[in-house]
PDB file of C-alpha atoms in Angstrom:
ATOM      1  CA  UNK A  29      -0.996   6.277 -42.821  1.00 90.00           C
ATOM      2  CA  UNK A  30      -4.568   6.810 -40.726  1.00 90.00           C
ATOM      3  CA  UNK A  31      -3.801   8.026 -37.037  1.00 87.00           C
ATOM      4  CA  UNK A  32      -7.323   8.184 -34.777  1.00 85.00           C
ATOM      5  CA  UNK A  33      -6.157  10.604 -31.821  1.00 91.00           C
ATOM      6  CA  UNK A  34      -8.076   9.640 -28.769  1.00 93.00           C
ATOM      7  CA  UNK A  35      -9.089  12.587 -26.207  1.00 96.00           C
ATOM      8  CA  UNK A  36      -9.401  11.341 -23.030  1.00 97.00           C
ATOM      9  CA  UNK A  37     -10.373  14.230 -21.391  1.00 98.00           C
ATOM     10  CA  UNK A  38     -13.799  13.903 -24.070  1.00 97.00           C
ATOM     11  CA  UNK A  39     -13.983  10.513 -22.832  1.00 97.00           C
ATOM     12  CA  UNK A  40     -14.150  11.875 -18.903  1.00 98.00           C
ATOM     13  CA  UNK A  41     -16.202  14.079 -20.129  1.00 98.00           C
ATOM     14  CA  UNK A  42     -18.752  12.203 -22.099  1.00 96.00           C
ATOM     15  CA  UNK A  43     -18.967  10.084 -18.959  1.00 97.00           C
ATOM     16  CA  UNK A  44     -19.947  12.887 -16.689  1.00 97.00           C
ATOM     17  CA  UNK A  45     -22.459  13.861 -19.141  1.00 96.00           C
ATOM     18  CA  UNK A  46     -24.266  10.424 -19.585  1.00 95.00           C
ATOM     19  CA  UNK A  47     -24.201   9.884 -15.485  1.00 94.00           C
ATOM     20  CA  UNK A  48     -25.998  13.188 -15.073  1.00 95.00           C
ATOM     21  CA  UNK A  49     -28.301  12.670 -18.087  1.00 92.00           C
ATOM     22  CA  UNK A  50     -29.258   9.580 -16.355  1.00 90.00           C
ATOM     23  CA  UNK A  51     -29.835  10.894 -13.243  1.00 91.00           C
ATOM     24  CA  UNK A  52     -26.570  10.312 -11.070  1.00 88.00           C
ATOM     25  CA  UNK A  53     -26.909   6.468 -11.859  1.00 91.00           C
ATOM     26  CA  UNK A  54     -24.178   4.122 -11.575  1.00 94.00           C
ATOM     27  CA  UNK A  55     -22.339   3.724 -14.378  1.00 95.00           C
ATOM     28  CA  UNK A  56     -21.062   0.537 -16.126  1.00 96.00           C
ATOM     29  CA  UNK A  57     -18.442   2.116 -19.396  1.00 96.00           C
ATOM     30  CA  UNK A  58     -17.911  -0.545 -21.823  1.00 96.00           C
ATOM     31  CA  UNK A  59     -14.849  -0.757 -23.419  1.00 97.00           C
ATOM     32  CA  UNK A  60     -14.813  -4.215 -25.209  1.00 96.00           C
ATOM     33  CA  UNK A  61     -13.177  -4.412 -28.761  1.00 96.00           C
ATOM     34  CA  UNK A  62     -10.208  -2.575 -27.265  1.00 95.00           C
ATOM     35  CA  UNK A  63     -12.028  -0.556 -26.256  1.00 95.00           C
ATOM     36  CA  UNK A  64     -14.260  -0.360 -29.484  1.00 93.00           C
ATOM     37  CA  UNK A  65     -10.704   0.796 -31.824  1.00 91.00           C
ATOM     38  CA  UNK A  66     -10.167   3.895 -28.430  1.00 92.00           C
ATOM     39  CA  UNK A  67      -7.653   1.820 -26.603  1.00 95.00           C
ATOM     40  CA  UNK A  68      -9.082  -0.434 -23.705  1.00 97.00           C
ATOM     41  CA  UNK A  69      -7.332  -0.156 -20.860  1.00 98.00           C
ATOM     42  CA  UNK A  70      -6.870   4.484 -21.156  1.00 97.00           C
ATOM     43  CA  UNK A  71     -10.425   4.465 -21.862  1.00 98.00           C
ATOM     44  CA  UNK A  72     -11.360   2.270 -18.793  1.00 98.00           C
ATOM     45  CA  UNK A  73      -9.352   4.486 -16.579  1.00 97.00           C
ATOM     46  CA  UNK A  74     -10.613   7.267 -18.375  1.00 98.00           C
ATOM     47  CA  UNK A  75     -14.130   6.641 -17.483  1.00 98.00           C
ATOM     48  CA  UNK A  76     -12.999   5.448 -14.130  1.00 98.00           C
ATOM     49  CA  UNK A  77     -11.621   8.876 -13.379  1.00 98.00           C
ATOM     50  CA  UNK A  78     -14.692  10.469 -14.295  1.00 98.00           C
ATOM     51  CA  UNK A  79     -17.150   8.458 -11.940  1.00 97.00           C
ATOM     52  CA  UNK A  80     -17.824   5.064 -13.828  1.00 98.00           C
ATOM     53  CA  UNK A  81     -18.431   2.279 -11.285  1.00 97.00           C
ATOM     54  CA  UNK A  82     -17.815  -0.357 -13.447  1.00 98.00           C
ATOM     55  CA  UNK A  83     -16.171  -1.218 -16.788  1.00 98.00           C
ATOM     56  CA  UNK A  84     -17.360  -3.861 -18.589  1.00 98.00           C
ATOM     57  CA  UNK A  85     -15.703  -6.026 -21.237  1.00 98.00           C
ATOM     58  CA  UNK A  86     -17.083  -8.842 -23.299  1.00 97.00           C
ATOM     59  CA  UNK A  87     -14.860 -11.990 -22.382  1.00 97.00           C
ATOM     60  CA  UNK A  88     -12.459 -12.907 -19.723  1.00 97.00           C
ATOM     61  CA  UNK A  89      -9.215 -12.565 -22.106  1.00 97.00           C
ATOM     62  CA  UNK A  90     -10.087  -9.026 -22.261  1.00 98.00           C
ATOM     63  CA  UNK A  91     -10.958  -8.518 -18.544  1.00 98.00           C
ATOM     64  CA  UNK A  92      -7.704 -10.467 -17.320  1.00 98.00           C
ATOM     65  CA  UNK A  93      -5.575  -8.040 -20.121  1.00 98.00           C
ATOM     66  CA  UNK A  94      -7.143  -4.733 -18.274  1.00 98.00           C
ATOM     67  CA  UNK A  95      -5.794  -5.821 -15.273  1.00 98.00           C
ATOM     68  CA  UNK A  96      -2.453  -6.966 -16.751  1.00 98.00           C
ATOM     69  CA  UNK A  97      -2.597  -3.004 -18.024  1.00 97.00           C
ATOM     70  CA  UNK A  98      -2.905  -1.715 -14.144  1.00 97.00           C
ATOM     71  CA  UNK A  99      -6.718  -1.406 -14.039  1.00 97.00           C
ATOM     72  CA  UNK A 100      -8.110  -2.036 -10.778  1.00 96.00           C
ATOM     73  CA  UNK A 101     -11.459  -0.801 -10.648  1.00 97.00           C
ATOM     74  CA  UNK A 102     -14.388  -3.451 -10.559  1.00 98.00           C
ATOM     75  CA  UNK A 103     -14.609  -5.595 -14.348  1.00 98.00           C
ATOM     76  CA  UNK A 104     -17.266  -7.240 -15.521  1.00 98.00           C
ATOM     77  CA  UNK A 105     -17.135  -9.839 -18.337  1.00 98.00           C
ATOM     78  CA  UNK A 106     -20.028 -11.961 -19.896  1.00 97.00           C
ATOM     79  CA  UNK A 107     -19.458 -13.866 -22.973  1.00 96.00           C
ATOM     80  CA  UNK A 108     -17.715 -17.304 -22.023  1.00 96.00           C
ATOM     81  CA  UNK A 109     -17.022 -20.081 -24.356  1.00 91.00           C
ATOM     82  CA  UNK A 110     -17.681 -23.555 -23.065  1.00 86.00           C
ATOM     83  CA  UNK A 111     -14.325 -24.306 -21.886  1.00 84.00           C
ATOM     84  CA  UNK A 112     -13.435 -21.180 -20.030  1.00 92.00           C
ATOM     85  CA  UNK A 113     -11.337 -21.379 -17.037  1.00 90.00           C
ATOM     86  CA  UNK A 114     -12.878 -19.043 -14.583  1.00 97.00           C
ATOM     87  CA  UNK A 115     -10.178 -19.741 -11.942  1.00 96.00           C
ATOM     88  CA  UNK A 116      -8.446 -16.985 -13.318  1.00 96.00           C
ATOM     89  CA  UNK A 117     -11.353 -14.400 -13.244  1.00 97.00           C
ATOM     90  CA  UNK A 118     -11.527 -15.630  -9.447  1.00 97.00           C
ATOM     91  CA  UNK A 119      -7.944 -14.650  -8.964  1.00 96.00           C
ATOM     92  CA  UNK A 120      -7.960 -11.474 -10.602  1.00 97.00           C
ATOM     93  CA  UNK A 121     -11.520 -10.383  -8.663  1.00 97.00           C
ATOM     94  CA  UNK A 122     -13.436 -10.103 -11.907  1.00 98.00           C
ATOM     95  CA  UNK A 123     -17.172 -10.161 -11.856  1.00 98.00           C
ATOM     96  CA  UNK A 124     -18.337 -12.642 -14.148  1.00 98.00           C
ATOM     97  CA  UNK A 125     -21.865 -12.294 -15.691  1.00 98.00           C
ATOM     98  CA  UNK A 126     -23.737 -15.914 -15.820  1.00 98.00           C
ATOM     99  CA  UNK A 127     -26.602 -16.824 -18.030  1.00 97.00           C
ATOM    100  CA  UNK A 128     -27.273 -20.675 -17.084  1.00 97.00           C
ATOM    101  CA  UNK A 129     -26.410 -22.930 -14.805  1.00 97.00           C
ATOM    102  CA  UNK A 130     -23.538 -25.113 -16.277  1.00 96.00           C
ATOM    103  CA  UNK A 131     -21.652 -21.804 -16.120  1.00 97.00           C
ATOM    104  CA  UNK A 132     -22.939 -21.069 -12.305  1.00 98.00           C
ATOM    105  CA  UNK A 133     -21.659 -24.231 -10.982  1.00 97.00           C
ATOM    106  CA  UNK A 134     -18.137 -23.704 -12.797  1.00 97.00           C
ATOM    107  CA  UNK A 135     -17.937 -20.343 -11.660  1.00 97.00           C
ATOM    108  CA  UNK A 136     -18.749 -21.885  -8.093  1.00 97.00           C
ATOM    109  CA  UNK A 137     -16.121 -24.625  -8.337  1.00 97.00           C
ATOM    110  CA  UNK A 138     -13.550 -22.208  -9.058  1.00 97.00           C
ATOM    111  CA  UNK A 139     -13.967 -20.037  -6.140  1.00 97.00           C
ATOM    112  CA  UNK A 140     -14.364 -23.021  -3.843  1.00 96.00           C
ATOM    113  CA  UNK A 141     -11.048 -24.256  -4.995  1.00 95.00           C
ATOM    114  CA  UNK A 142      -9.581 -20.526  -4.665  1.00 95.00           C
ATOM    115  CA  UNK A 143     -11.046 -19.869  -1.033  1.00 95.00           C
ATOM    116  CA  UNK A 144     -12.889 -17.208  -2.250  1.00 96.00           C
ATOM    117  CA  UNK A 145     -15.728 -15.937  -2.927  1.00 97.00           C
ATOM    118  CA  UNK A 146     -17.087 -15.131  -6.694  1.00 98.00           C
ATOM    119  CA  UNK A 147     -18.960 -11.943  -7.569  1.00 98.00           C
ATOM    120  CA  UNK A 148     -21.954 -12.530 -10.179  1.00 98.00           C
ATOM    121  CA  UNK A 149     -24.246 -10.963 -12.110  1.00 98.00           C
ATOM    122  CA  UNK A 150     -26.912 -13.203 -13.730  1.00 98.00           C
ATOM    123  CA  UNK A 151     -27.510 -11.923 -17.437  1.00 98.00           C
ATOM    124  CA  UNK A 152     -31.504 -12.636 -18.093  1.00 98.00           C
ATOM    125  CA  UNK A 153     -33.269 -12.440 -21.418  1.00 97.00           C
ATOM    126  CA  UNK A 154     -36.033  -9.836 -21.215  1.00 97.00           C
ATOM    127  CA  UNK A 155     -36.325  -9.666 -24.836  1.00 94.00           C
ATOM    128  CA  UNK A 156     -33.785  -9.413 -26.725  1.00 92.00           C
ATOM    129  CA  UNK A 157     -32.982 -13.225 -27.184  1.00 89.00           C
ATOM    130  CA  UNK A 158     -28.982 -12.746 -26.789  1.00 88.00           C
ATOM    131  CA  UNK A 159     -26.967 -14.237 -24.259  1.00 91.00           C
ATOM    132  CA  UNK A 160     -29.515 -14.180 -21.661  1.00 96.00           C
ATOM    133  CA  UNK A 161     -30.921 -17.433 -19.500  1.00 98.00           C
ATOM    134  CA  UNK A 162     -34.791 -17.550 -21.051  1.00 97.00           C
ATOM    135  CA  UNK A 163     -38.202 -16.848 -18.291  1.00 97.00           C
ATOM    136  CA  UNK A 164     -38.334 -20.443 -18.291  1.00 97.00           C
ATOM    137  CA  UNK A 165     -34.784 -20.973 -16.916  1.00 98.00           C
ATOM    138  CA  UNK A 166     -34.811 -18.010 -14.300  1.00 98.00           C
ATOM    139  CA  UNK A 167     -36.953 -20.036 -11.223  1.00 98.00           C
ATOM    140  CA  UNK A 168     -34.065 -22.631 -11.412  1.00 98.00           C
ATOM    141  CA  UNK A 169     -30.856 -20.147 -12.363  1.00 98.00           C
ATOM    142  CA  UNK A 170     -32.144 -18.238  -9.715  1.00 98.00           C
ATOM    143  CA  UNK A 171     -32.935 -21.171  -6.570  1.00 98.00           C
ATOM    144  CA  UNK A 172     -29.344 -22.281  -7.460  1.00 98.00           C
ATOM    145  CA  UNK A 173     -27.589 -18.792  -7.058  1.00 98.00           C
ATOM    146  CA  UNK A 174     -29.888 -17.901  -3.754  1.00 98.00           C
ATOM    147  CA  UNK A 175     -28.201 -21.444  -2.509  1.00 98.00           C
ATOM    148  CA  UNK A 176     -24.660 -20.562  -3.684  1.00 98.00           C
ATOM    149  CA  UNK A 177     -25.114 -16.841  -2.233  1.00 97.00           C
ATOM    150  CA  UNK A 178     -25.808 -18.453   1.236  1.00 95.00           C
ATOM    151  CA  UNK A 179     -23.044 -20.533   0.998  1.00 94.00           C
ATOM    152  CA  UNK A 180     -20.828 -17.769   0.723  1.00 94.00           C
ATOM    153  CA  UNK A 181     -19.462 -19.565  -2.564  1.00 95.00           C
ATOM    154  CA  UNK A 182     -20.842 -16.368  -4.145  1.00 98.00           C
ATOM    155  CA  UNK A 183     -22.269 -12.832  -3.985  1.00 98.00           C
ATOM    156  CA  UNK A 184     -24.555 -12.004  -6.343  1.00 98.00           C
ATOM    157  CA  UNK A 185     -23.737  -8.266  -6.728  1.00 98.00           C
ATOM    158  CA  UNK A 186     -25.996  -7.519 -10.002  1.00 98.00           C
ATOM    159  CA  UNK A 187     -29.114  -8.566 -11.976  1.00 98.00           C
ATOM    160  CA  UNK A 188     -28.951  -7.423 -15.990  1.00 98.00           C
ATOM    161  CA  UNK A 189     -30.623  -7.380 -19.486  1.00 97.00           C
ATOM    162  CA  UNK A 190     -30.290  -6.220 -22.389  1.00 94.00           C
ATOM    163  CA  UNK A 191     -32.748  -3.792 -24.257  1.00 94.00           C
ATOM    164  CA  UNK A 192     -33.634  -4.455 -28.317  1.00 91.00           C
ATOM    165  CA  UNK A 193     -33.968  -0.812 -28.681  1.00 83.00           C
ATOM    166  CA  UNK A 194     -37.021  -1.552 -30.913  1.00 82.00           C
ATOM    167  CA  UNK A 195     -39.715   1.141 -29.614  1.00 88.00           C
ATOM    168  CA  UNK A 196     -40.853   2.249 -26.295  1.00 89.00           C
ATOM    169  CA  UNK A 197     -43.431  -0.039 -26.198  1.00 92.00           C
ATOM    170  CA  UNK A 198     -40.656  -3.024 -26.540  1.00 91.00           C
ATOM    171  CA  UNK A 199     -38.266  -0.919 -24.061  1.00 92.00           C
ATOM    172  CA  UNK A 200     -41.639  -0.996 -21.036  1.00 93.00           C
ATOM    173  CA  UNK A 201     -42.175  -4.428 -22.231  1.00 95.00           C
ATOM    174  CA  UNK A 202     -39.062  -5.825 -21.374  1.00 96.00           C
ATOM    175  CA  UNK A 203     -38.331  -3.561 -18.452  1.00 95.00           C
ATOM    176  CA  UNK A 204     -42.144  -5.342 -17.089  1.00 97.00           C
ATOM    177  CA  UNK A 205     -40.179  -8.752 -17.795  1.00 97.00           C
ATOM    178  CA  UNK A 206     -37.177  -6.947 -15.777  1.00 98.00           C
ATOM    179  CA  UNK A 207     -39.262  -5.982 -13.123  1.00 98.00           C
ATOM    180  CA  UNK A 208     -40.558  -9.510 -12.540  1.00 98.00           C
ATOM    181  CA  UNK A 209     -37.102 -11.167 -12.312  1.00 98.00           C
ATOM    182  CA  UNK A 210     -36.300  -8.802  -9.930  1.00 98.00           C
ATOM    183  CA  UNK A 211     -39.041  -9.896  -7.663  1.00 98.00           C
ATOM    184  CA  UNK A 212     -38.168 -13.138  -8.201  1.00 98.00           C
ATOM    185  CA  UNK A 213     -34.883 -12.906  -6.630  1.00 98.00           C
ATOM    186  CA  UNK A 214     -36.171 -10.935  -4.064  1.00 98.00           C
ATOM    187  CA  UNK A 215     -38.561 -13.442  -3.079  1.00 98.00           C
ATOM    188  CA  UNK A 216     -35.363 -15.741  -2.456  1.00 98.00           C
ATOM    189  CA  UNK A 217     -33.508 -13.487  -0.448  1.00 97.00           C
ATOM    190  CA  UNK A 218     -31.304 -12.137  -2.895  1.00 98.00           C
ATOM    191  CA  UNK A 219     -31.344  -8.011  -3.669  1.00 97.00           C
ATOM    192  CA  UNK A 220     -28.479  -7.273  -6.144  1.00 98.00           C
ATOM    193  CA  UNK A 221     -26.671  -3.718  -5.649  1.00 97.00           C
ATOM    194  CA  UNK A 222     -26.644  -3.336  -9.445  1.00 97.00           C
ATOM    195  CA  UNK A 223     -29.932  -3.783 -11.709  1.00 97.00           C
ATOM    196  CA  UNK A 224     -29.162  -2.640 -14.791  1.00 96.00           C
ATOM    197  CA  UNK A 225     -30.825  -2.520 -18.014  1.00 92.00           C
ATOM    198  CA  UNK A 226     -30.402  -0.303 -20.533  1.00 80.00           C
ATOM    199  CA  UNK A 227     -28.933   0.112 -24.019  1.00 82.00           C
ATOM    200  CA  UNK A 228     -27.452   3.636 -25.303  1.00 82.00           C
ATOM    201  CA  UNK A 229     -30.368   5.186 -26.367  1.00 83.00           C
ATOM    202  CA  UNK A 230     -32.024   4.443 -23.792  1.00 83.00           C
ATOM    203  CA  UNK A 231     -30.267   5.836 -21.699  1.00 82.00           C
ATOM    204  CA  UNK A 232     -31.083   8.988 -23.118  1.00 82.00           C
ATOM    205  CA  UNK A 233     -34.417   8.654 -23.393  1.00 79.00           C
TER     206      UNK A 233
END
């Protein structure tokens, strides 16, 4: 029989390593897949302990089972099938990551019918052409969540992307296209606490 031991001291510590390598950055320590095969919810608290700001998971199954496990730091989950339920991810105080506006307004009628309000972070696609609202769908994606933000029916507490890792010139390419979103919202009002976009290696190089 195979046994993988998991250290999770080498887990706090490979945290502390990447935060410094990066420049005391916030963190987000991904830990979908169970954790990719480590054990979710001990490596979340794992990283947790060691500075992480936020753990991030792919679905809402997996966010909701982390806090089922006794995780209470801030979750973020961004891969949602058509007919997820986001009341749930209200209740629990998950951040949800939205790429288009059919999930925005669901996400919106959910907190409206919880009384609270729903933390965001709109997913864009700089480049990488995954699970990311296109250029052409950020003006409107973006109008909609400026008019939701001032409603109070949501915060939007981040802005992401995804890099394709496929040369520097790609990585400044996209993080131009990054740039340019971020204006964007800025223009309406709206200045996420979290920008993020990165991938592993870059964020090492």
């Amino acid at each position: 029989m195979r046994v993988a031991e998991i250290s999770l001291p080498a887990i706090r510590h490979n945290v502390r390593t990447i935060r410094e390598r990066a420049g005391g950055a916030a963190l987000i320590a991904v830990v979908k897949a169970n954790g990719y095969g480590h054990g979710a919810a001990a490596a979340a608290q794992a990283a947790v302990d060691a500075g992480a700001a936020i753990i991030g998971v792919a679905d809402l199954e997996e966010a909701l089972a982390l806090r089922d496990a006794g995780v209470d730091a801030p979750v973020l989950c961004w891969l949602h099938g058509p007919g997820v339920d986001f009341a749930a991810g209200v209740a629990a105080g998950i951040e949800i990551g939205i790429n288009n506006l059919t999930q925005l307004e669901a996400l919106a009628l959910a907190a409206e019918q919880a009384g609270r309000t729903a933390s965001i972070h709109l997913k864009i696609d700089t480049g990488l052409s995954r699970n990311g609202a296109a250029p052409d769908e950020w003006a409107a994606l973006f109008a909609r969540a400026a008019e939701l933000s001032g409603s109070g029916r949501i915060i939007v507490r981040g802005l992401f992307s995804h890099l394709a890792n496929a040369g520097e010139e790609s990585d400044l390419t996209q993080a131009g296209h990054f740039d340019r979103a971020v204006a964007s919202l800025a223009e309406l009002g709206v200045q996420p606490e979290f920008l993020h976009l990165s991938a592993s290696a870059a964020t090492f190089s």
